[in-house]
């Protein structure tokens, strides 16, 4: 692994080592980065006192790029020797990288070449072109939330995604959220975006395969010309996912498909046959199957048998497509688990239930059994509420317009909450007009009822029980003071 280091401005003349050297407030902020997500590795140097350094961290190049997505990075790169400096310089030039700031901040801090910006004289310019003083490290404040909002590309890349593919800003941010974008220059990403737009690639494909933006434009052009070939794909739109592979890997799979062509007389290759069995578009399957490439060479009879079994239990095709690893699990065990979970009332089983540990599956099975027992003869939670609260469908619908929180609450929990409230003296009418109460925990609701009754408060509006913790404590303290004054 190649290690890279940044020497702090105050210590840049005390040794040209490839290490971190930080002091004071900068150390605190780097420590914040380490505790958040950057995984900096602590590194102790024996003669640190002689060199004048106080704290040391070393990190790989990728971690450095992720860590320094912040404005206070004002550093120069130094290496152990002239040869080391040239190698380092060449490596960074090859990727054409630069230290990036927050969204909208230009890449003004060059990190390669001998003509780095003089930090003593340089002051960044704002959007109006007026020079403003660079703040000291001590005046900068970074929180965990602000670090999470940083993006690994410049504003021009985001704008290019919006204009070339018609994405919204939120969709563009989701596409470039991977930290791998720190390792690719904005200019290279822009060339790739232009190349993909020229080939007519849609925004949906980019959102499904954001790794396409990490490829060079030349590589994408070469690979797209390769995939539209014999035994591979009819056109490059269906084979776009194969750009995930290198050219030698594409040639390797082409030879595999050629050898097994006799097994698929009515299809171009196994991908087309599998897409027909799953009833999904070929391009969508290609985009997903490259992430589980062992499916491209495993026994196809097993795949067909597995798909038939999953269709028998009405597993959604989208779930299969998003979890192709299921084909590597024991089919008999998966079928037995599907039978068990459907028996206890699960209407739409998930594939993770087929391969999770036994204790997790048993807990899930028990939860569905409790749900089934709570519903009884009722087919849905709405029907159960109508029966339990003694209301009509119109009354329930009117209340659900304002209180629809129960939709993700299990029937077993609803049963416990209603039993608790009825035992404390509340009526079904009170519960019907405050359905929001059922989404809160039984322990919290019961504790608040006991505290209020201990103060001598009889029946009270249920809205008090689902106040926020601060508002409830304010209400409780105010009522307690009034009670003390009266006594």
Coordinates of C-alpha atoms in Angstrom, one line a residue:
X1 CA 0.0 0.0 0.0
X2 CA 1.3 3.5 -0.9
X3 CA 1.3 5.9 2.0
X4 CA 0.9 9.6 1.7
X5 CA 1.4 12.4 4.2
X6 CA 0.8 16.1 4.6
X7 CA 3.2 18.3 6.5
X8 CA 1.5 21.1 8.4
X9 CA 2.4 24.7 7.5
X10 CA 4.1 25.4 10.8
X11 CA 6.3 22.3 10.5
X12 CA 7.0 22.1 6.8
X13 CA 10.7 22.9 7.2
X14 CA 11.4 20.3 9.9
X15 CA 11.7 17.2 7.7
X16 CA 10.3 16.1 4.3
X17 CA 8.6 13.0 5.6
X18 CA 5.5 11.5 4.1
X19 CA 3.6 11.7 7.4
X20 CA 0.9 13.8 9.0
X21 CA 2.0 16.6 11.2
X22 CA -0.8 18.5 13.0
X23 CA -0.9 20.7 16.0
X24 CA -3.6 22.6 18.0
X25 CA -7.0 23.1 16.5
X26 CA -6.1 21.3 13.3
X27 CA -5.4 18.2 15.4
X28 CA -8.8 18.4 16.9
X29 CA -10.5 18.6 13.5
X30 CA -8.5 15.7 12.1
X31 CA -9.4 13.7 15.2
X32 CA -13.1 14.5 14.5
X33 CA -12.6 13.2 11.0
X34 CA -11.0 10.0 12.4
X35 CA -13.9 9.4 14.7
X36 CA -16.5 10.1 12.0
X37 CA -15.6 7.9 9.1
X38 CA -12.1 8.4 7.6
X39 CA -10.4 5.6 9.5
X40 CA -7.1 7.3 9.9
X41 CA -4.5 5.0 11.4
X42 CA -2.4 6.2 14.3
X43 CA 1.3 6.0 13.6
X44 CA 4.1 6.7 16.2
X45 CA 7.6 7.7 15.1
X46 CA 10.4 7.0 17.6
X47 CA 12.3 10.2 17.1
X48 CA 9.3 12.5 17.0
X49 CA 10.6 14.8 19.7
X50 CA 13.8 15.4 17.8
X51 CA 11.9 16.2 14.7
X52 CA 9.6 18.6 16.5
X53 CA 6.4 16.9 15.6
X54 CA 3.6 16.3 18.1
X55 CA 1.1 13.9 16.5
X56 CA 1.4 11.6 13.5
X57 CA -1.1 9.9 11.3
X58 CA -0.5 8.0 8.1
X59 CA -3.1 7.1 5.5
X60 CA -3.5 5.7 2.0
X61 CA -4.1 8.0 -0.9
X62 CA -7.9 7.2 -1.1
X63 CA -8.3 8.0 2.6
X64 CA -6.4 11.3 2.2
X65 CA -8.7 12.3 -0.6
X66 CA -11.8 11.5 1.5
X67 CA -10.4 13.3 4.6
X68 CA -9.4 16.5 3.0
X69 CA -12.8 17.5 1.5
X70 CA -12.6 20.5 3.8
X71 CA -11.7 24.2 3.5
X72 CA -9.0 24.4 6.1
X73 CA -6.6 22.2 4.0
X74 CA -3.7 24.6 3.2
X75 CA -0.8 22.2 2.7
X76 CA 2.2 21.4 0.6
X77 CA 3.3 17.9 -0.3
X78 CA 6.8 16.8 0.4
X79 CA 8.5 13.4 -0.1
X80 CA 11.5 11.6 1.3
X81 CA 13.7 12.3 -1.8
X82 CA 13.7 14.0 -5.1
X83 CA 12.9 10.7 -6.8
X84 CA 10.1 10.1 -4.3
X85 CA 8.7 13.6 -5.1
X86 CA 8.8 12.9 -8.8
X87 CA 7.0 9.6 -8.4
X88 CA 4.4 11.2 -6.2
X89 CA 4.0 14.1 -8.6
X90 CA 3.6 11.6 -11.5
X91 CA 1.0 9.6 -9.6
X92 CA -1.2 12.6 -8.8
X93 CA -0.8 14.1 -12.3
X94 CA -1.9 10.8 -13.8
X95 CA -5.2 11.1 -11.9
X96 CA -5.2 14.9 -12.2
X97 CA -6.4 15.2 -8.7
X98 CA -6.8 18.3 -6.5
X99 CA -7.9 19.0 -3.0
X100 CA -11.6 19.7 -3.1
X101 CA -13.7 22.0 -0.9
X102 CA -17.4 22.0 -0.1
X103 CA -20.0 22.1 -2.9
X104 CA -19.4 25.2 -5.0
X105 CA -15.9 25.9 -3.7
X106 CA -13.4 25.9 -6.6
X107 CA -10.4 23.6 -6.6
X108 CA -7.8 26.3 -5.8
X109 CA -5.4 24.3 -3.7
X110 CA -3.1 22.4 -6.0
X111 CA -1.4 19.4 -4.5
X112 CA 1.1 18.5 -7.2
X113 CA 4.0 20.2 -9.0
X114 CA 6.6 22.5 -7.6
X115 CA 4.7 25.6 -8.4
X116 CA 2.2 25.3 -5.5
X117 CA 0.3 28.3 -4.3
X118 CA 2.2 30.5 -1.8
X119 CA 0.1 30.2 1.3
X120 CA 1.4 33.4 2.8
X121 CA 0.3 35.5 -0.1
X122 CA -2.8 33.6 -1.3
X123 CA -6.2 34.8 -0.4
X124 CA -9.3 33.2 -2.1
X125 CA -11.8 35.4 -3.9
X126 CA -15.5 35.3 -3.3
X127 CA -18.1 35.1 -6.1
X128 CA -17.9 38.9 -6.6
X129 CA -14.2 38.8 -7.3
X130 CA -13.3 40.8 -4.2
X131 CA -10.4 39.5 -2.1
X132 CA -11.2 38.4 1.4
X133 CA -9.0 37.2 4.2
X134 CA -8.6 33.5 4.7
X135 CA -9.8 32.6 8.2
X136 CA -7.5 31.0 10.7
X137 CA -7.8 27.4 11.7
X138 CA -9.1 28.3 15.1
X139 CA -12.0 30.3 13.5
X140 CA -13.3 27.3 11.5
X141 CA -15.9 25.0 13.0
X142 CA -16.8 21.7 11.6
X143 CA -19.5 19.3 12.8
X144 CA -20.3 15.8 11.9
X145 CA -23.4 17.0 9.9
X146 CA -21.4 19.5 7.9
X147 CA -18.8 16.9 6.9
X148 CA -21.6 14.6 5.7
X149 CA -22.9 17.3 3.5
X150 CA -19.7 17.6 1.5
X151 CA -19.5 16.1 -2.0
X152 CA -16.6 14.6 -3.8
X153 CA -16.9 16.5 -7.0
X154 CA -17.2 20.1 -8.1
X155 CA -20.3 22.1 -8.9
X156 CA -19.6 21.8 -12.6
X157 CA -20.1 18.0 -12.5
X158 CA -23.4 18.3 -10.7
X159 CA -24.6 20.9 -13.3
X160 CA -23.5 18.7 -16.1
X161 CA -25.5 15.7 -14.7
X162 CA -28.5 18.0 -14.5
X163 CA -28.2 19.3 -18.1
X164 CA -27.0 16.2 -19.9
X165 CA -29.4 13.7 -18.3
X166 CA -32.2 15.9 -16.9
X167 CA -31.6 14.8 -13.3
X168 CA -32.7 16.8 -10.3
X169 CA -30.1 18.1 -7.9
X170 CA -31.0 15.4 -5.4
X171 CA -30.6 12.6 -8.0
X172 CA -27.3 14.0 -9.1
X173 CA -26.0 14.0 -5.4
X174 CA -27.1 10.4 -5.0
X175 CA -25.2 9.4 -8.1
X176 CA -21.9 10.9 -7.0
X177 CA -22.1 10.1 -3.3
X178 CA -19.4 7.3 -3.5
X179 CA -16.0 8.2 -2.1
X180 CA -14.4 6.7 -5.2
X181 CA -15.2 9.9 -7.0
X182 CA -12.4 11.6 -4.9
X183 CA -9.9 9.6 -7.0
X184 CA -11.1 10.9 -10.4
X185 CA -10.6 14.4 -11.6
X186 CA -13.6 16.5 -12.5
X187 CA -12.4 17.0 -16.1
X188 CA -12.3 13.2 -16.6
X189 CA -15.8 12.8 -15.1
X190 CA -17.1 15.6 -17.5
X191 CA -15.6 13.8 -20.5
X192 CA -17.3 10.6 -19.4
X193 CA -20.6 12.4 -19.0
X194 CA -20.3 13.8 -22.5
X195 CA -19.5 10.4 -23.9
X196 CA -22.4 8.7 -22.2
X197 CA -24.8 11.4 -23.4
X198 CA -23.5 11.0 -27.0
X199 CA -24.3 7.2 -26.8
X200 CA -27.8 8.1 -25.6
X201 CA -27.5 6.6 -22.1
X202 CA -30.5 7.6 -20.0
X203 CA -30.6 9.1 -16.5
X204 CA -32.2 5.9 -15.2
X205 CA -29.1 3.8 -16.3
X206 CA -26.7 6.4 -14.7
X207 CA -28.6 6.2 -11.4
X208 CA -28.6 2.4 -11.6
X209 CA -24.9 2.2 -12.6
X210 CA -23.1 5.3 -11.1
X211 CA -19.8 3.5 -11.5
X212 CA -20.0 4.3 -15.2
X213 CA -18.9 7.9 -14.3
X214 CA -15.6 6.5 -12.9
X215 CA -14.6 5.0 -16.2
X216 CA -12.7 7.0 -18.8
X217 CA -14.5 8.0 -22.0
X218 CA -12.1 6.0 -24.2
X219 CA -12.6 2.8 -22.1
X220 CA -16.4 3.2 -22.3
X221 CA -16.3 3.7 -26.1
X222 CA -14.0 0.6 -26.5
X223 CA -16.1 -1.6 -24.3
X224 CA -19.4 -0.6 -25.8
X225 CA -18.1 -1.5 -29.2
X226 CA -17.0 -4.9 -27.8
X227 CA -20.3 -5.8 -26.1
X228 CA -22.4 -5.4 -29.3
X229 CA -20.8 -8.6 -30.7
X230 CA -21.5 -12.2 -31.5
X231 CA -22.6 -14.3 -28.5
X232 CA -22.8 -11.2 -26.3
X233 CA -25.6 -8.6 -26.9
X234 CA -27.8 -7.3 -29.7
X235 CA -26.9 -3.7 -29.0
X236 CA -24.8 -1.7 -26.6
X237 CA -27.8 -0.5 -24.6
X238 CA -28.5 -4.0 -23.4
X239 CA -24.8 -4.7 -22.8
X240 CA -23.9 -1.4 -21.0
X241 CA -23.5 -3.2 -17.7
X242 CA -20.6 -5.2 -19.1
X243 CA -18.6 -2.0 -19.1
X244 CA -18.1 -2.9 -15.4
X245 CA -15.5 -5.5 -16.7
X246 CA -12.2 -4.9 -18.4
X247 CA -11.8 -5.8 -22.1
X248 CA -10.1 -9.2 -21.2
X249 CA -12.9 -10.1 -18.9
X250 CA -15.5 -9.3 -21.6
X251 CA -13.6 -11.5 -24.0
X252 CA -13.5 -14.3 -21.4
X253 CA -17.3 -14.3 -21.0
X254 CA -17.7 -14.1 -24.8
X255 CA -15.8 -17.4 -25.0
X256 CA -17.9 -19.0 -22.2
X257 CA -21.1 -17.9 -24.0
X258 CA -19.8 -19.3 -27.3
X259 CA -19.1 -22.7 -25.7
X260 CA -22.6 -23.0 -24.2
X261 CA -24.4 -21.6 -27.2
X262 CA -25.8 -25.0 -28.0
X263 CA -27.6 -25.0 -24.7
X264 CA -29.5 -21.8 -25.6
X265 CA -30.7 -22.4 -29.2
X266 CA -33.6 -19.9 -28.9
X267 CA -31.6 -17.2 -27.1
X268 CA -28.4 -15.2 -27.7
X269 CA -26.9 -16.4 -24.4
X270 CA -27.8 -17.3 -20.8
X271 CA -28.5 -13.7 -19.9
X272 CA -31.4 -13.4 -22.4
X273 CA -32.8 -16.8 -21.3
X274 CA -32.6 -15.7 -17.6
X275 CA -34.3 -12.4 -18.4
X276 CA -37.1 -14.2 -20.1
X277 CA -37.6 -16.5 -17.1
X278 CA -37.6 -13.6 -14.7
X279 CA -39.7 -11.5 -17.1
X280 CA -37.4 -8.5 -16.7
X281 CA -35.6 -6.3 -19.3
X282 CA -32.3 -7.6 -20.5
X283 CA -30.5 -4.3 -19.8
X284 CA -31.8 -4.3 -16.2
X285 CA -30.6 -7.8 -15.6
X286 CA -27.2 -7.0 -17.1
X287 CA -26.7 -4.0 -14.8
X288 CA -27.3 -6.3 -11.8
X289 CA -25.6 -9.5 -12.8
X290 CA -22.2 -8.0 -13.3
X291 CA -22.0 -7.4 -9.5
X292 CA -22.6 -11.2 -9.0
X293 CA -20.5 -12.4 -12.0
X294 CA -20.4 -16.0 -10.7
X295 CA -24.0 -16.3 -11.9
X296 CA -22.6 -16.0 -15.5
X297 CA -20.7 -19.3 -15.2
X298 CA -22.7 -21.4 -12.7
X299 CA -24.9 -24.3 -13.7
X300 CA -27.9 -22.8 -15.5
X301 CA -30.2 -25.7 -14.7
X302 CA -29.9 -24.7 -11.0
X303 CA -30.8 -21.1 -11.9
X304 CA -33.9 -22.2 -13.8
X305 CA -35.0 -24.5 -11.0
X306 CA -34.5 -21.8 -8.4
X307 CA -36.5 -19.3 -10.4
X308 CA -39.4 -21.7 -10.8
X309 CA -39.4 -22.3 -7.0
X310 CA -39.3 -18.6 -6.2
X311 CA -42.1 -17.9 -8.7
X312 CA -44.2 -20.7 -7.0
X313 CA -44.1 -18.7 -3.8
X314 CA -44.8 -15.4 -5.6
X315 CA -41.5 -13.7 -4.8
X316 CA -41.4 -10.4 -6.6
X317 CA -39.1 -10.3 -9.6
X318 CA -37.6 -7.0 -8.4
X319 CA -36.6 -8.7 -5.2
X320 CA -34.8 -11.5 -7.1
X321 CA -33.1 -9.1 -9.4
X322 CA -31.8 -7.1 -6.4
X323 CA -30.6 -10.2 -4.6
X324 CA -29.0 -12.5 -7.1
X325 CA -26.9 -14.0 -4.4
X326 CA -29.9 -16.2 -3.5
X327 CA -28.9 -18.7 -6.2
X328 CA -25.9 -19.7 -4.1
X329 CA -28.0 -20.7 -1.1
X330 CA -29.4 -24.1 -0.4
X331 CA -32.6 -24.4 -2.4
X332 CA -34.3 -27.0 -0.1
X333 CA -33.7 -24.9 3.0
X334 CA -35.0 -21.8 1.2
X335 CA -38.2 -23.5 0.1
X336 CA -38.8 -24.9 3.7
X337 CA -38.4 -21.4 5.1
X338 CA -40.7 -19.9 2.6
X339 CA -43.3 -22.5 3.5
X340 CA -42.9 -21.8 7.2
X341 CA -43.1 -18.0 6.9
X342 CA -46.2 -18.1 4.6
X343 CA -47.9 -20.4 7.0
X344 CA -47.8 -17.9 9.8
X345 CA -49.3 -15.2 7.6
X346 CA -46.5 -13.4 5.8
X347 CA -48.1 -12.3 2.5
X348 CA -44.9 -11.1 0.8
X349 CA -41.8 -13.0 2.0
X350 CA -38.4 -11.5 1.4
X351 CA -35.3 -13.3 0.2
X352 CA -33.3 -12.5 3.2
X353 CA -35.5 -14.8 5.1
X354 CA -34.2 -17.7 3.1
X355 CA -30.6 -17.2 4.0
X356 CA -30.5 -15.4 7.4
X357 CA -29.3 -17.3 10.6
X358 CA -31.8 -19.6 12.2
X359 CA -32.3 -17.5 15.3
X360 CA -33.2 -14.5 13.3
X361 CA -35.6 -16.5 11.2
X362 CA -37.3 -17.9 14.3
X363 CA -37.8 -14.4 15.8
X364 CA -39.3 -13.3 12.5
X365 CA -41.5 -16.3 12.4
X366 CA -42.7 -15.6 16.0
X367 CA -43.4 -12.0 15.2
X368 CA -45.7 -13.0 12.2
X369 CA -47.4 -15.6 14.4
X370 CA -48.2 -13.0 17.0
X371 CA -49.5 -10.7 14.2
X372 CA -51.7 -13.5 12.9
X373 CA -53.1 -14.3 16.4
X374 CA -53.9 -10.7 17.0
X375 CA -55.8 -10.2 13.7
X376 CA -57.8 -13.4 14.3
X377 CA -60.5 -13.6 11.6
X378 CA -59.7 -10.1 10.3
X379 CA -57.9 -9.8 7.0
X380 CA -56.3 -6.4 7.6
X381 CA -55.3 -3.9 10.4
X382 CA -58.1 -1.6 9.2
X383 CA -60.7 -4.3 9.6
X384 CA -59.3 -5.1 13.1
X385 CA -59.5 -1.5 14.2
X386 CA -63.1 -1.3 13.0
X387 CA -64.0 -4.4 14.9
X388 CA -62.1 -3.4 18.1
X389 CA -63.2 0.2 18.3
X390 CA -66.8 -0.5 17.1
X391 CA -66.7 2.2 14.4
X392 CA -67.8 2.3 10.8
X393 CA -65.4 2.4 7.8
X394 CA -66.3 6.0 7.2
X395 CA -65.4 7.0 10.7
X396 CA -62.1 5.2 10.5
X397 CA -61.2 6.7 7.1
X398 CA -62.0 10.2 8.4
X399 CA -59.6 9.7 11.3
X400 CA -56.9 8.1 9.2
X401 CA -56.7 11.3 7.1
X402 CA -55.0 12.9 10.1
X403 CA -53.6 9.8 11.9
X404 CA -52.1 7.4 9.4
X405 CA -49.2 6.3 11.6
X406 CA -50.6 2.9 12.3
X407 CA -49.8 1.6 8.8
X408 CA -46.4 0.4 9.9
X409 CA -47.5 -0.8 13.3
X410 CA -48.1 -4.5 13.9
X411 CA -51.5 -5.7 15.0
X412 CA -50.0 -7.3 18.1
X413 CA -48.8 -3.9 19.3
X414 CA -52.1 -2.2 18.4
X415 CA -53.8 -4.9 20.5
X416 CA -51.6 -4.2 23.5
X417 CA -52.0 -0.5 23.4
X418 CA -55.8 -0.7 23.1
X419 CA -55.9 -3.1 26.0
X420 CA -53.8 -0.8 28.1
X421 CA -55.9 2.3 27.4
X422 CA -59.2 0.5 28.0
X423 CA -57.8 -0.9 31.3
X424 CA -56.9 2.7 32.4
X425 CA -60.5 3.9 31.9
X426 CA -60.4 5.4 28.4
X427 CA -63.1 4.6 26.0
X428 CA -63.0 3.4 22.4
X429 CA -64.2 6.9 21.3
X430 CA -61.2 8.5 23.0
X431 CA -58.9 6.1 21.2
X432 CA -60.6 6.6 17.8
X433 CA -60.1 10.3 17.9
X434 CA -56.4 9.9 19.0
X435 CA -55.1 7.1 16.8
X436 CA -51.7 8.6 16.9
X437 CA -51.2 7.1 20.3
X438 CA -50.8 3.6 18.9
X439 CA -47.5 4.3 17.3
X440 CA -45.7 5.0 20.6
X441 CA -44.3 2.3 22.9
X442 CA -46.4 0.6 25.5
X443 CA -43.9 1.2 28.2
X444 CA -43.7 5.0 27.5
X445 CA -47.5 5.3 27.4
X446 CA -48.0 3.3 30.6
X447 CA -45.4 5.3 32.5
X448 CA -46.9 8.6 31.5
X449 CA -50.4 7.5 32.6
X450 CA -49.1 6.4 36.0
X451 CA -47.2 9.6 36.6
X452 CA -50.2 11.7 35.7
X453 CA -52.5 9.6 37.9
X454 CA -50.1 9.8 40.8
X455 CA -50.6 13.6 40.7
X456 CA -54.4 13.1 41.0
X457 CA -55.2 13.7 37.4
X458 CA -58.2 11.6 36.4
X459 CA -59.2 11.2 32.8
X460 CA -57.3 13.5 30.5
X461 CA -57.0 14.0 26.7
X462 CA -54.9 11.3 25.1
X463 CA -53.0 14.1 23.2
X464 CA -51.0 14.7 26.4
X465 CA -49.6 11.2 26.2
X466 CA -47.9 11.7 22.8
X467 CA -46.4 15.1 23.5
X468 CA -42.7 15.4 23.0
X469 CA -40.5 14.6 26.0
X470 CA -39.8 18.3 26.6
X471 CA -43.4 19.4 26.3
X472 CA -44.6 16.6 28.4
X473 CA -42.2 17.5 31.2
X474 CA -43.3 21.1 31.0
X475 CA -46.9 20.1 31.3
X476 CA -46.1 17.8 34.2
X477 CA -44.1 20.4 36.1
X478 CA -46.8 23.1 35.6
X479 CA -49.6 20.8 36.8
X480 CA -47.4 19.7 39.7
X481 CA -46.8 23.4 40.8
X482 CA -50.5 24.2 40.5
X483 CA -51.3 21.2 42.6
X484 CA -48.9 22.3 45.3
X485 CA -50.3 25.8 45.4
X486 CA -53.8 24.5 45.8
X487 CA -52.7 22.3 48.7

